[in-house]
Backbone as a ProteinNet text record, in pm:
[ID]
protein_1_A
[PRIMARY]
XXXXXXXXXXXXXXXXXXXXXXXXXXXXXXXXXXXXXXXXXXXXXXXXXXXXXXXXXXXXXXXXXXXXXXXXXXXXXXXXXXXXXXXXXXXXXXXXXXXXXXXXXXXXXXXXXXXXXXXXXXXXXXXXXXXXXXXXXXXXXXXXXXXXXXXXXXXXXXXXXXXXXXXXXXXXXXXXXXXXXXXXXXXXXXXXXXXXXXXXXXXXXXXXXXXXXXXXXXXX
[TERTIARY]
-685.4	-600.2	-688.6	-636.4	-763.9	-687.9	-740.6	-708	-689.2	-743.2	-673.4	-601.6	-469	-354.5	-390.3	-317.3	-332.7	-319.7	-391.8	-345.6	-228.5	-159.1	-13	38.6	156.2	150.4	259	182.1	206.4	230.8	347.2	413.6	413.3	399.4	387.3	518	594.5	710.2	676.9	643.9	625.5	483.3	371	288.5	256.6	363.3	423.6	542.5	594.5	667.6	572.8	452.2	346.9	299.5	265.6	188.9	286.6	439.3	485.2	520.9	521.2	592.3	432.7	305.6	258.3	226.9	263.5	291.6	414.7	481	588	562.7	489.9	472.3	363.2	216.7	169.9	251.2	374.5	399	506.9	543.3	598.2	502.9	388.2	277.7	267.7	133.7	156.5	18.7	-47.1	-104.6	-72.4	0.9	93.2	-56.4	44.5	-100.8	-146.1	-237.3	-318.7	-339.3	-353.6	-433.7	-545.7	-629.8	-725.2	-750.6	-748.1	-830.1	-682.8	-633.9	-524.8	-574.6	-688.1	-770.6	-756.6	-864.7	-920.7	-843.3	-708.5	-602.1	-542.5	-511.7	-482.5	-574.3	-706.1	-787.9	-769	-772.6	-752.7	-637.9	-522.6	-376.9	-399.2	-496.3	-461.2	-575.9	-667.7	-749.9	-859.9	-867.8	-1012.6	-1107.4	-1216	-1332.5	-1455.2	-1422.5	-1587.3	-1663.6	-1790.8	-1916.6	-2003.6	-2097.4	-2226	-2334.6	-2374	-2482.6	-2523.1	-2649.1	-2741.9	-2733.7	-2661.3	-2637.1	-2724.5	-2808.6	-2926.3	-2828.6	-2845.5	-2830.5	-2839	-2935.6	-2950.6	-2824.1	-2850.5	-2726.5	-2579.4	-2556.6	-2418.9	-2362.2	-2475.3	-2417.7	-2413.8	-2402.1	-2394.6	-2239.5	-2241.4	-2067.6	-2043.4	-1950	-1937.3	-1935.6	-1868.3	-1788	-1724.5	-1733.5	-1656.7	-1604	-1494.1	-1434.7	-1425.8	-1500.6	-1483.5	-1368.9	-1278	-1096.8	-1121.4	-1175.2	-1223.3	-1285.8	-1360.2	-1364.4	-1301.2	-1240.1	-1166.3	-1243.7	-1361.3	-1441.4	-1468	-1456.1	-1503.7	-1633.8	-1714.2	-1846.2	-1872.8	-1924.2	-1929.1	-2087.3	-2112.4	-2218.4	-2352.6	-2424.4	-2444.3	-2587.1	-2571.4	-2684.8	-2628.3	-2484.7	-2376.7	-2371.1	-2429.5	-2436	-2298.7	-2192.8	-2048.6	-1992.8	-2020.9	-1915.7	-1994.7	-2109.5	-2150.2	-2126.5	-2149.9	-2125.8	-2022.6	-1925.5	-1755.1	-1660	-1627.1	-1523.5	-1404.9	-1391.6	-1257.5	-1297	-1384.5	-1445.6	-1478.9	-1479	-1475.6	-1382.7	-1262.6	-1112.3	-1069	-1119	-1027.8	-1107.3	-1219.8	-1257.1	-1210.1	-1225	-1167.4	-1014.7	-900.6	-827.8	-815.9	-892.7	-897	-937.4	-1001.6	-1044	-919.6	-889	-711.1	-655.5	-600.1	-518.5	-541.6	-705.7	-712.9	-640.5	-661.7	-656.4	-476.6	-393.3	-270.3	-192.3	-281.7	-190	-284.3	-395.4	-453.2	-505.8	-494.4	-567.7	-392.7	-423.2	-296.5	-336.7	-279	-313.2	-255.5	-211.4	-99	-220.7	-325.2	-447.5	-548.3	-597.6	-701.4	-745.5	-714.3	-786.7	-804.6	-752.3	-795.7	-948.5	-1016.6	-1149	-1188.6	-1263.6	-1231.7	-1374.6	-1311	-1368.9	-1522.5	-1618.7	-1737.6	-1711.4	-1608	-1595.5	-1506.5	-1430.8	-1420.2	-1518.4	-1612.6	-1712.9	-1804.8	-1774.9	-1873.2	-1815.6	-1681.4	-1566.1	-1553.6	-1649.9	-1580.5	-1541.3	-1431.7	-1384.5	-1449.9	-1480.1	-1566	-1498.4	-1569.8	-1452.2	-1607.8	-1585.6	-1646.4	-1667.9	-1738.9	-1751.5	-1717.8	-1574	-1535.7	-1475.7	-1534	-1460.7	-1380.5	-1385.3	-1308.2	-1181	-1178.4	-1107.6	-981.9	-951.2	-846.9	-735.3	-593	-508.4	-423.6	-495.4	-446.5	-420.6	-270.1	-251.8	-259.3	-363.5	-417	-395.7	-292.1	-305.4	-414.4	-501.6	-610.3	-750.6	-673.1	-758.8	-777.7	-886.1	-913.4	-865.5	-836.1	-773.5	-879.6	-1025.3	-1053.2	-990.2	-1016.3	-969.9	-816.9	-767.8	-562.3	-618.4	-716.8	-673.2	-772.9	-865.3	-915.3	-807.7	-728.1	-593.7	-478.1	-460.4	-365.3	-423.1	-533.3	-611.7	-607.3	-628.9	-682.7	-521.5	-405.2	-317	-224.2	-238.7	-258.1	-286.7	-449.6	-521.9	-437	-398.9	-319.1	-213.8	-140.5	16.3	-27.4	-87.1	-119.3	-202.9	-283	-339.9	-252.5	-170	-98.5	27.6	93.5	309.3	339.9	476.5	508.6	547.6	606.4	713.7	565.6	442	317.5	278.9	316.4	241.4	369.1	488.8	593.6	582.2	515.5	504.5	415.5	261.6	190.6	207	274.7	255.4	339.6	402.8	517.8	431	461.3	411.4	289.3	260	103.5	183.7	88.3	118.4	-6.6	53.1	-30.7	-54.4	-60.3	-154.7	-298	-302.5	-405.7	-482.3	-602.8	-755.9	-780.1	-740	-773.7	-731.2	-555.2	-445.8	-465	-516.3	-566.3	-642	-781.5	-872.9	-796.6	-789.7	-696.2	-612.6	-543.1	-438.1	-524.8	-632.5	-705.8	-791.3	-848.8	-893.9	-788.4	-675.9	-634.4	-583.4	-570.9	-530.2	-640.2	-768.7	-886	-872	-881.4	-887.1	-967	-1034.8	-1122.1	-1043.1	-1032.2	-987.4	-927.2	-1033.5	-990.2	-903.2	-900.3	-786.2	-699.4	-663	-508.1	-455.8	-543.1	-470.4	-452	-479.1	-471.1	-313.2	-313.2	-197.4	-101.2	-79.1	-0.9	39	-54.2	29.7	80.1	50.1	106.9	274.5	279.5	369.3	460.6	371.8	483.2	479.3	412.1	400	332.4	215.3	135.9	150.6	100.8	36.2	-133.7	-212.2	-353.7	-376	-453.5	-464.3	-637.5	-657.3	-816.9	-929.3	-915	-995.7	-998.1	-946.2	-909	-884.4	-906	-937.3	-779.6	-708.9	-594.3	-495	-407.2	-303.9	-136.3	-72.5	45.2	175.6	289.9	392.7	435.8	446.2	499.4	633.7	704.1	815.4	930.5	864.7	928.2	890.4	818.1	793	939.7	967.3	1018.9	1185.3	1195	1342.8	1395.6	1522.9	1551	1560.1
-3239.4	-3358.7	-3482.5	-3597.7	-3687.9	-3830.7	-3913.8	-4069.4	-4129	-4083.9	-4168	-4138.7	-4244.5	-4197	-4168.3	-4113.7	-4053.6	-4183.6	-4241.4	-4406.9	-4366.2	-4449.4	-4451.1	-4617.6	-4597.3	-4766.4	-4819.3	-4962.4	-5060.2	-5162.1	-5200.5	-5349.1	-5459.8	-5601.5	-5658.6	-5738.9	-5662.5	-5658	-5634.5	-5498	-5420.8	-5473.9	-5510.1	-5569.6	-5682.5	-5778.5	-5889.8	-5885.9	-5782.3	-5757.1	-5649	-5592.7	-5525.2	-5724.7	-5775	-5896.1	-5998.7	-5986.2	-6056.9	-5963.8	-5886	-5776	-5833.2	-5777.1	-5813.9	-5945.8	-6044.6	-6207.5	-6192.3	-6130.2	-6128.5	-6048.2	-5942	-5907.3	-5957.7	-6039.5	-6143.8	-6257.9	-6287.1	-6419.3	-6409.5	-6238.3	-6240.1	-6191.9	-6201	-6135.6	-6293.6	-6240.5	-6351.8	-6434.5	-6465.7	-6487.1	-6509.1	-6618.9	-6637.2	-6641.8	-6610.3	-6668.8	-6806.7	-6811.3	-6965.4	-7020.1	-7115	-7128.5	-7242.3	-7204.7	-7186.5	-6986.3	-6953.4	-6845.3	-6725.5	-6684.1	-6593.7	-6465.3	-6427.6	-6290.6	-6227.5	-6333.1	-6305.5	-6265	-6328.3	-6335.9	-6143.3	-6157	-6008.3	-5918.2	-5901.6	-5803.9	-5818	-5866.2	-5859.1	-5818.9	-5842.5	-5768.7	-5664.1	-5629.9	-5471.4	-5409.5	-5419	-5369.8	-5329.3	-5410.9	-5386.1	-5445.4	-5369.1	-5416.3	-5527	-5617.4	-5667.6	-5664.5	-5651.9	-5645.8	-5683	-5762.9	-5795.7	-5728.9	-5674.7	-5592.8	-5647.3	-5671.1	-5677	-5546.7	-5542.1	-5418.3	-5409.9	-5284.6	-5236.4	-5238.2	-5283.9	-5315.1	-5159.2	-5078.1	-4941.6	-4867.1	-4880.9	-4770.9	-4787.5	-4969.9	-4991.1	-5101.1	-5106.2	-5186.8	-5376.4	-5436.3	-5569	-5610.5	-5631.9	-5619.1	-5674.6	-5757.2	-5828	-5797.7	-5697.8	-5606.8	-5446.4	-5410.6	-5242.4	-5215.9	-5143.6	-5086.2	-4880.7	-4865.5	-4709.9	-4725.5	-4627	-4625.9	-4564.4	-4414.6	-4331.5	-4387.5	-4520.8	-4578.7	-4723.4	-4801.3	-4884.2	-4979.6	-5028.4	-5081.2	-5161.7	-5318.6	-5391.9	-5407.7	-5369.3	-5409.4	-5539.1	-5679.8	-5791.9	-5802.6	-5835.7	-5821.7	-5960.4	-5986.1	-6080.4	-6160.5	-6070.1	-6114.9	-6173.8	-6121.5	-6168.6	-6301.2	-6444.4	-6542.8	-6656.9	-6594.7	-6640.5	-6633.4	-6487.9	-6471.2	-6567.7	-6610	-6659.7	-6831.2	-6865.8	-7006	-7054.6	-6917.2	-7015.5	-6940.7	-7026.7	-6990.4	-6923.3	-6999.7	-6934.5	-6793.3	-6814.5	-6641.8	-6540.6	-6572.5	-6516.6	-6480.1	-6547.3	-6497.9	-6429.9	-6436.1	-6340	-6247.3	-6171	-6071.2	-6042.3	-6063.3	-5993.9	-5963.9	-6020.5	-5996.3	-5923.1	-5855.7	-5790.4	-5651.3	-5636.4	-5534.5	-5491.2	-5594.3	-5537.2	-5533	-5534.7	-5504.5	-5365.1	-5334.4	-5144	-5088.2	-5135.6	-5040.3	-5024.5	-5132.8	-5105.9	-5027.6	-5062.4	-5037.1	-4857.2	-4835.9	-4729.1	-4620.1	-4649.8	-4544.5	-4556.7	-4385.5	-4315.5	-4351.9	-4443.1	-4479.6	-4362.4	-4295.4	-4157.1	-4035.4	-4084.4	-3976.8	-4035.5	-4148.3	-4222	-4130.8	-4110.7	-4029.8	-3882	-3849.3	-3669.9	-3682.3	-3599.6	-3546.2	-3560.2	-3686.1	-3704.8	-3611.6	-3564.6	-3482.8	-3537	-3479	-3571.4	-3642	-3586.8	-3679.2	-3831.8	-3826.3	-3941	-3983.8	-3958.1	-4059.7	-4138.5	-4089.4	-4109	-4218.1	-4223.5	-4261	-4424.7	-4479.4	-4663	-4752.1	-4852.4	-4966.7	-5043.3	-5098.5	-5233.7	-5317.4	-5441.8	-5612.5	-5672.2	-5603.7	-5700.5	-5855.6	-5881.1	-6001.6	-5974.2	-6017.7	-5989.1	-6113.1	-6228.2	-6358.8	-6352.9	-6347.2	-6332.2	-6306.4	-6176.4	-6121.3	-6143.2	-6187.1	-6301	-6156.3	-6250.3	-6162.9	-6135.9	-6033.3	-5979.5	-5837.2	-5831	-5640.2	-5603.8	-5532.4	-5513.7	-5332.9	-5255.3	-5142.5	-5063.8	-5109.4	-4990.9	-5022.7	-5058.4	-5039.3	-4861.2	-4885.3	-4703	-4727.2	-4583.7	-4588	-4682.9	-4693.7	-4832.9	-4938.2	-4941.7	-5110.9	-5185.6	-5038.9	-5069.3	-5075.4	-4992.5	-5049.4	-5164.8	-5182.1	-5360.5	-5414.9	-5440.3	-5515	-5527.7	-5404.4	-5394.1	-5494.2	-5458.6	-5507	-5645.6	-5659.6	-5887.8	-5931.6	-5861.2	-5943	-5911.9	-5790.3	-5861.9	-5964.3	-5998.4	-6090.4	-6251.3	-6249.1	-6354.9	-6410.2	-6276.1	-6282.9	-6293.9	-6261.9	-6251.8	-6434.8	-6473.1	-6566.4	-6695.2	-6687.3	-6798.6	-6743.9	-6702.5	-6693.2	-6807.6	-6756.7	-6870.6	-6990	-6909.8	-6995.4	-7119.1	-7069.4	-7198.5	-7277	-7216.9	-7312.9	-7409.7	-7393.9	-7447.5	-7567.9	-7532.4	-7622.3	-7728.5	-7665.3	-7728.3	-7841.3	-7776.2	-7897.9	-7975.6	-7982.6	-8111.9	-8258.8	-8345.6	-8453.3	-8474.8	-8366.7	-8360.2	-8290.9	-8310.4	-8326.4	-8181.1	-8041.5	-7945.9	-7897.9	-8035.7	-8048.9	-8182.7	-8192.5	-8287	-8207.4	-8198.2	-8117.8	-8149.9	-8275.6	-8367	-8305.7	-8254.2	-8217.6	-8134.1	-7997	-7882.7	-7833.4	-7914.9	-7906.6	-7933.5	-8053.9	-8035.2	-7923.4	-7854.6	-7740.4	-7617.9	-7627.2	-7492.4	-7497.7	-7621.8	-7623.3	-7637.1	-7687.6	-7653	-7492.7	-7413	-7281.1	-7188.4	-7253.1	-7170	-7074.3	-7124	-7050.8	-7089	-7076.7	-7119.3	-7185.8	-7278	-7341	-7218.5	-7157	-7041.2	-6971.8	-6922.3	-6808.4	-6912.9	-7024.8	-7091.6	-7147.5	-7136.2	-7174.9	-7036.8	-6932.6	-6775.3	-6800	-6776.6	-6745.4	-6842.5	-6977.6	-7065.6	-7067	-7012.2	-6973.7	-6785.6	-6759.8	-6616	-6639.7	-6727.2	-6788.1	-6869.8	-6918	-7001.9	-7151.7	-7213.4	-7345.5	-7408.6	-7343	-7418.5	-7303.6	-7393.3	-7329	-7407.2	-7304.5	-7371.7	-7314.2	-7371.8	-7304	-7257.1	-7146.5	-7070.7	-7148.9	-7205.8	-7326.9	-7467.3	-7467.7	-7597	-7627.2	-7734.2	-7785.7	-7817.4	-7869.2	-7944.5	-7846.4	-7912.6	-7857.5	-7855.3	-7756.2	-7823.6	-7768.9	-7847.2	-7804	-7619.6	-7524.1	-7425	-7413.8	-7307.5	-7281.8	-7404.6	-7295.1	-7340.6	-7463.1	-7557.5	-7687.4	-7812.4	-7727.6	-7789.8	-7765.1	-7662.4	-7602.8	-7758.5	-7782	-7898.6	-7846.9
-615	-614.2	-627.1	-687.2	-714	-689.8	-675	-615.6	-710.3	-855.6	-949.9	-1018.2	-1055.5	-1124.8	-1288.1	-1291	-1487.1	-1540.1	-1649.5	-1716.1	-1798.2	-1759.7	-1844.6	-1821.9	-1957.5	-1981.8	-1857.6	-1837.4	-1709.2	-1791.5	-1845.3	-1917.3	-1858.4	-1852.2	-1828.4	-1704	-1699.4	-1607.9	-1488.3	-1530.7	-1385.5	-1295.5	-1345.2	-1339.3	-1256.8	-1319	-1249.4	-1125	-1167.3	-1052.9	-935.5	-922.3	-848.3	-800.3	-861.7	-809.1	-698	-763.7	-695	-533.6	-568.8	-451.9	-323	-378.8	-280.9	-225.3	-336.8	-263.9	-126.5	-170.5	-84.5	48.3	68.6	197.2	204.8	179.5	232.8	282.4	241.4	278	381.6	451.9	564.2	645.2	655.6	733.4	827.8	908.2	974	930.1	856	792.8	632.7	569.6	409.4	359.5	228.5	125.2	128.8	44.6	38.8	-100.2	-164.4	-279.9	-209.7	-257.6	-347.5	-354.1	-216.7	-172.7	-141.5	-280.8	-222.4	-243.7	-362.9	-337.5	-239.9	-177.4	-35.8	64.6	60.8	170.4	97.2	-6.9	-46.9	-42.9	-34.6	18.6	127.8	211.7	375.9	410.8	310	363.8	350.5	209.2	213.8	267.8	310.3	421.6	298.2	234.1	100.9	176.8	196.3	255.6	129.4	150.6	8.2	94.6	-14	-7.1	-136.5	-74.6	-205.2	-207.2	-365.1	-371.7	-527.9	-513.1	-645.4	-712.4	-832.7	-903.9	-958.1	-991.9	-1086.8	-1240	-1335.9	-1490.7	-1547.6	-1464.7	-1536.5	-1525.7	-1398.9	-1312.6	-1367.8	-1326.4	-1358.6	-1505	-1549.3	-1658.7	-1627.1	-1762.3	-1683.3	-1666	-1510.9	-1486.8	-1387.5	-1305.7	-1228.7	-1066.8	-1110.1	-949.7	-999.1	-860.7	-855.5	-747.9	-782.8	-605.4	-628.4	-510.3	-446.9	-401.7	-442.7	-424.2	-240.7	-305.5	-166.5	-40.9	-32.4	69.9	102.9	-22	11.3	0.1	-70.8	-83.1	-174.7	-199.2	-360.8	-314.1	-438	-448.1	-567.6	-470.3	-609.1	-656.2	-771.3	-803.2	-774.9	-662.5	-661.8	-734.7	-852.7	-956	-1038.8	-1072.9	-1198.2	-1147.4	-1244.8	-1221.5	-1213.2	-1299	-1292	-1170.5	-1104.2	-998.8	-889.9	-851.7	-764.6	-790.3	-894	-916.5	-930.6	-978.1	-1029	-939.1	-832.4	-745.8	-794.1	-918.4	-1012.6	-1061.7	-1142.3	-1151.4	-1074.1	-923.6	-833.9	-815.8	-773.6	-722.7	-837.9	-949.8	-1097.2	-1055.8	-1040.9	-996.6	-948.2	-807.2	-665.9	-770.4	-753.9	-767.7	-899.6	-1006.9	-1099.1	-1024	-937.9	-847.4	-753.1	-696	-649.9	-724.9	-863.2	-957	-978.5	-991.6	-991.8	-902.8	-753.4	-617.5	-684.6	-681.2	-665.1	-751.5	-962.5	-996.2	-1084.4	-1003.5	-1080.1	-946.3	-829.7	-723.5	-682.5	-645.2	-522	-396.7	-363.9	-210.5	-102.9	-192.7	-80.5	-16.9	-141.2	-102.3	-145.9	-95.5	-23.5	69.4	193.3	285.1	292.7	166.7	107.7	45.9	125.5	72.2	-57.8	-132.2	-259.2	-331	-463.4	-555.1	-624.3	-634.3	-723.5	-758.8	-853.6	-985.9	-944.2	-834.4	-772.4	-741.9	-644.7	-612.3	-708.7	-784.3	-887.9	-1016.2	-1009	-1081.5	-972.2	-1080.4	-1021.7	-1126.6	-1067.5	-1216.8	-1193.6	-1327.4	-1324	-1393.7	-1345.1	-1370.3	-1506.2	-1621.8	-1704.6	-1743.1	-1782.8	-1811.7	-1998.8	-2054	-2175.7	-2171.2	-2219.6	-2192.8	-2124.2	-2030.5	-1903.8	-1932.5	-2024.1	-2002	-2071.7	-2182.9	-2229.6	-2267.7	-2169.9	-2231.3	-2316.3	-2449.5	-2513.6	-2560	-2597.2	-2606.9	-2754.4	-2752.7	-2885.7	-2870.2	-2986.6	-2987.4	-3009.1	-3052.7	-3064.6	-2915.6	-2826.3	-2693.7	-2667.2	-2604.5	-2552.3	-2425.3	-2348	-2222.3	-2091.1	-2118.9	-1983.4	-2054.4	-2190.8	-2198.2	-2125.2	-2216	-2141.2	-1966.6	-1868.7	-1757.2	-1710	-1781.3	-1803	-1873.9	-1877.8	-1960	-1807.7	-1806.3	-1671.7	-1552.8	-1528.6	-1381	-1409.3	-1581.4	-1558.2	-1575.2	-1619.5	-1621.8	-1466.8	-1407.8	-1264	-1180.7	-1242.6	-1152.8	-1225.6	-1332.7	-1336.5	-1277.1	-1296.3	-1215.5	-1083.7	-996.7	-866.1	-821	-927.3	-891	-936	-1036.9	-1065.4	-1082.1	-967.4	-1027.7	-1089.7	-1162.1	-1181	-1105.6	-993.4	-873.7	-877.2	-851.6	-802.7	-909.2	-1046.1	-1128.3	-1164.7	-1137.3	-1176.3	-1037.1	-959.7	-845.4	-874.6	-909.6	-925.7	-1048.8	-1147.6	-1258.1	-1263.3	-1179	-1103.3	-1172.5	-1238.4	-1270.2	-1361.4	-1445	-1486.3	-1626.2	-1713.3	-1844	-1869.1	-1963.2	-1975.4	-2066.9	-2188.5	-2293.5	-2271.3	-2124	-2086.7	-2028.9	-2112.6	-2006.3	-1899.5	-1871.9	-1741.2	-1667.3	-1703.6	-1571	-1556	-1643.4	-1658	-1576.5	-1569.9	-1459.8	-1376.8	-1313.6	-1218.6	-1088.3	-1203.9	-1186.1	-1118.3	-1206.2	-1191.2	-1125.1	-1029.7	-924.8	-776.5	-802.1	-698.1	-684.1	-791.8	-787	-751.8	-798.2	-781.8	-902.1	-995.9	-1093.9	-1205.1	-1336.6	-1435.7	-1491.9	-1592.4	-1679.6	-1781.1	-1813.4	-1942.2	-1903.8	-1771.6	-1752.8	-1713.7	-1669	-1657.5	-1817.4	-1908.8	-2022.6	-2098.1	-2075.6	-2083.5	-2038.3	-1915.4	-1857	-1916.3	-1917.4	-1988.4	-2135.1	-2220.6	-2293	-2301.6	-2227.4	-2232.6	-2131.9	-2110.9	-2082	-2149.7	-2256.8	-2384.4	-2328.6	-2198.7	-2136.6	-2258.5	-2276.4	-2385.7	-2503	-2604.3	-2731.1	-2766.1	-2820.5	-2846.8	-3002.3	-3121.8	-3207.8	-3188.9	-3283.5	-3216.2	-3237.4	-3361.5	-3402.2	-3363.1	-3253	-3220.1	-3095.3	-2964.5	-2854.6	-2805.8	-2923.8	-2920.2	-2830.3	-2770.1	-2712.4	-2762.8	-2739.9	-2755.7	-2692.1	-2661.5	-2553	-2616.9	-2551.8	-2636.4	-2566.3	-2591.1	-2624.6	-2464.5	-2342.8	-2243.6	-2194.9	-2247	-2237	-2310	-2397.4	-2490.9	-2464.1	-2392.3	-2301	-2278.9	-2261.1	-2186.7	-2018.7
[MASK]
++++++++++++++++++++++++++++++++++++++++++++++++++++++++++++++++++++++++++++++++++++++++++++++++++++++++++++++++++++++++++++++++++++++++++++++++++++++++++++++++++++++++++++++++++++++++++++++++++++++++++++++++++++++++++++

C-alpha cells in the first residue's frame, strides 16, 4: 500500500475548491488565517513540520524545497537564493509543498509503514519561472503534478473572496498597485499577475509590460 495517490487529472475546480475548503477550516480554528503569512498558518493547521537544509545539487537537483509525505515533513532549501530573499517566493513554496501533501499523498496511510520506494519518493518545488500557470497537454505526469501543486499555491495564497478585497480602490493595470497588492498578500509580483489573469482581472501581451482590464474588469 503506498502514500501516494495514482496522478490523475485535478481541474482547476476541484483544486480551488481543495484550497478553499482548507481556508475554511483554518478560519474556524482558533487561530484564522493571516495574510501576509497564510502558508505558514496552513502548515501548522495541518501539522507539516518545516525545516531548513542546504540541499547537495548532486543528490537533489537545483530545487527549492521537498516534503517526506511518510514523515510529514517540508524540507526548504536554504541555499536556493529566491526562497530566502523573497518572502513571496517563500510562501509560493511552502504552499506549493502543501498543495502536494493534500492533493497527491493519502493522508489515510501516512502512518502505514512506508515502502522504499516511498522513502525515497520526494516532490520538489522547482524553480520554472515560478512556475507560471499554464495547461499545456503534452506535460509528463511530474509536470501535471508541478501544475496541480502551483495552482494550488495560488488559489490558497490569493482567493478570490481576498483579492476582490484587496483591490478595493487600486487600479490592476498599475504596477504601482500591483506591488502594492502583492506585498500585502505576500506574494511575488509574477505570480499575482499569473493568477489575475488566469482569472480574466487582467490581460498582459508576452511581448509587452503593458497591462490591460480583461474580461471581469470590464463586467459592469
Amino acid at each position: 500500500m503506498t502514500i501516494i495517490k495514482p496522478l490523475g487529472y485535478i481541474g482547476k475546480q476541484e483544486i480551488t475548491a481543495t484550497a478553499d475548503r482548507l481556508l475554511a477550516q483554518i478560519e474556524a480554528s482558533a487561530i484564522p488565517p493571516k495574510w501576509p503569512q497564510v502558508a505558514d498558518r496552513a502548515a501548522d493547521f495541518l501539522q507539516l513540520d518545516i525545516q531548513w537544509e542546504r540541499f547537495d545539487p548532486v543528490r537533489d537537483g537545483v530545487v527549492a524545497a521537498k516534503i517526506y509525505p511518510d514523515t510529514k515533513e517540508i524540507y526548504l532549501n536554504e541555499a536556493f537564493p529566491l526562497i530566502v530573499d523573497s518572502s513571496g517566493f517563500y510562501q509560493s513554496t511552502l504552499a506549493h509543498e502543501i498543495g502536494y501533501w493534500l492533493l497527491h499523498v493519502d493522508s489515510d496511510n501516512v502512518d502505514i509503514p512506508a515502502t522504499e520506494s516511498d522513502r525515497e519518493r520526494v516532490f520538489l518545488c522547482r524553480n520554472l519561472d515560478e512556475q507560471i500557470i499554464k495547461v499545456r497537454h503534452e506535460k509528463t505526469p511530474e509536470e501535471w503534478r508541478e501544475w496541480q501543486a502551483q495552482y494550488f499555491a495560488s488559489c490558497l495564497l490569493m482567493p478570490v473572496n481576498q483579492l476582490e478585497e484587496v483591490r478595493q480602490g487600486r487600479n490592476l493595470t498599475n504596477w504601482q498597485h500591483l506591488k502594492a497588492i502583492a506585498d500585502e498578500l505576500g506574494v511575488t509580483i509574477s505570480n499575482l499577475c499569473n493568477r489575475l489573469q488566469d482569472l480574466e482581472y487582467i490581460q498582459k501581451t508576452s511581448n509587452s509590460n503593458r497591462l490591460y482590464p480583461g474580461k471581469k474588469m470590464r463586467c459592469p
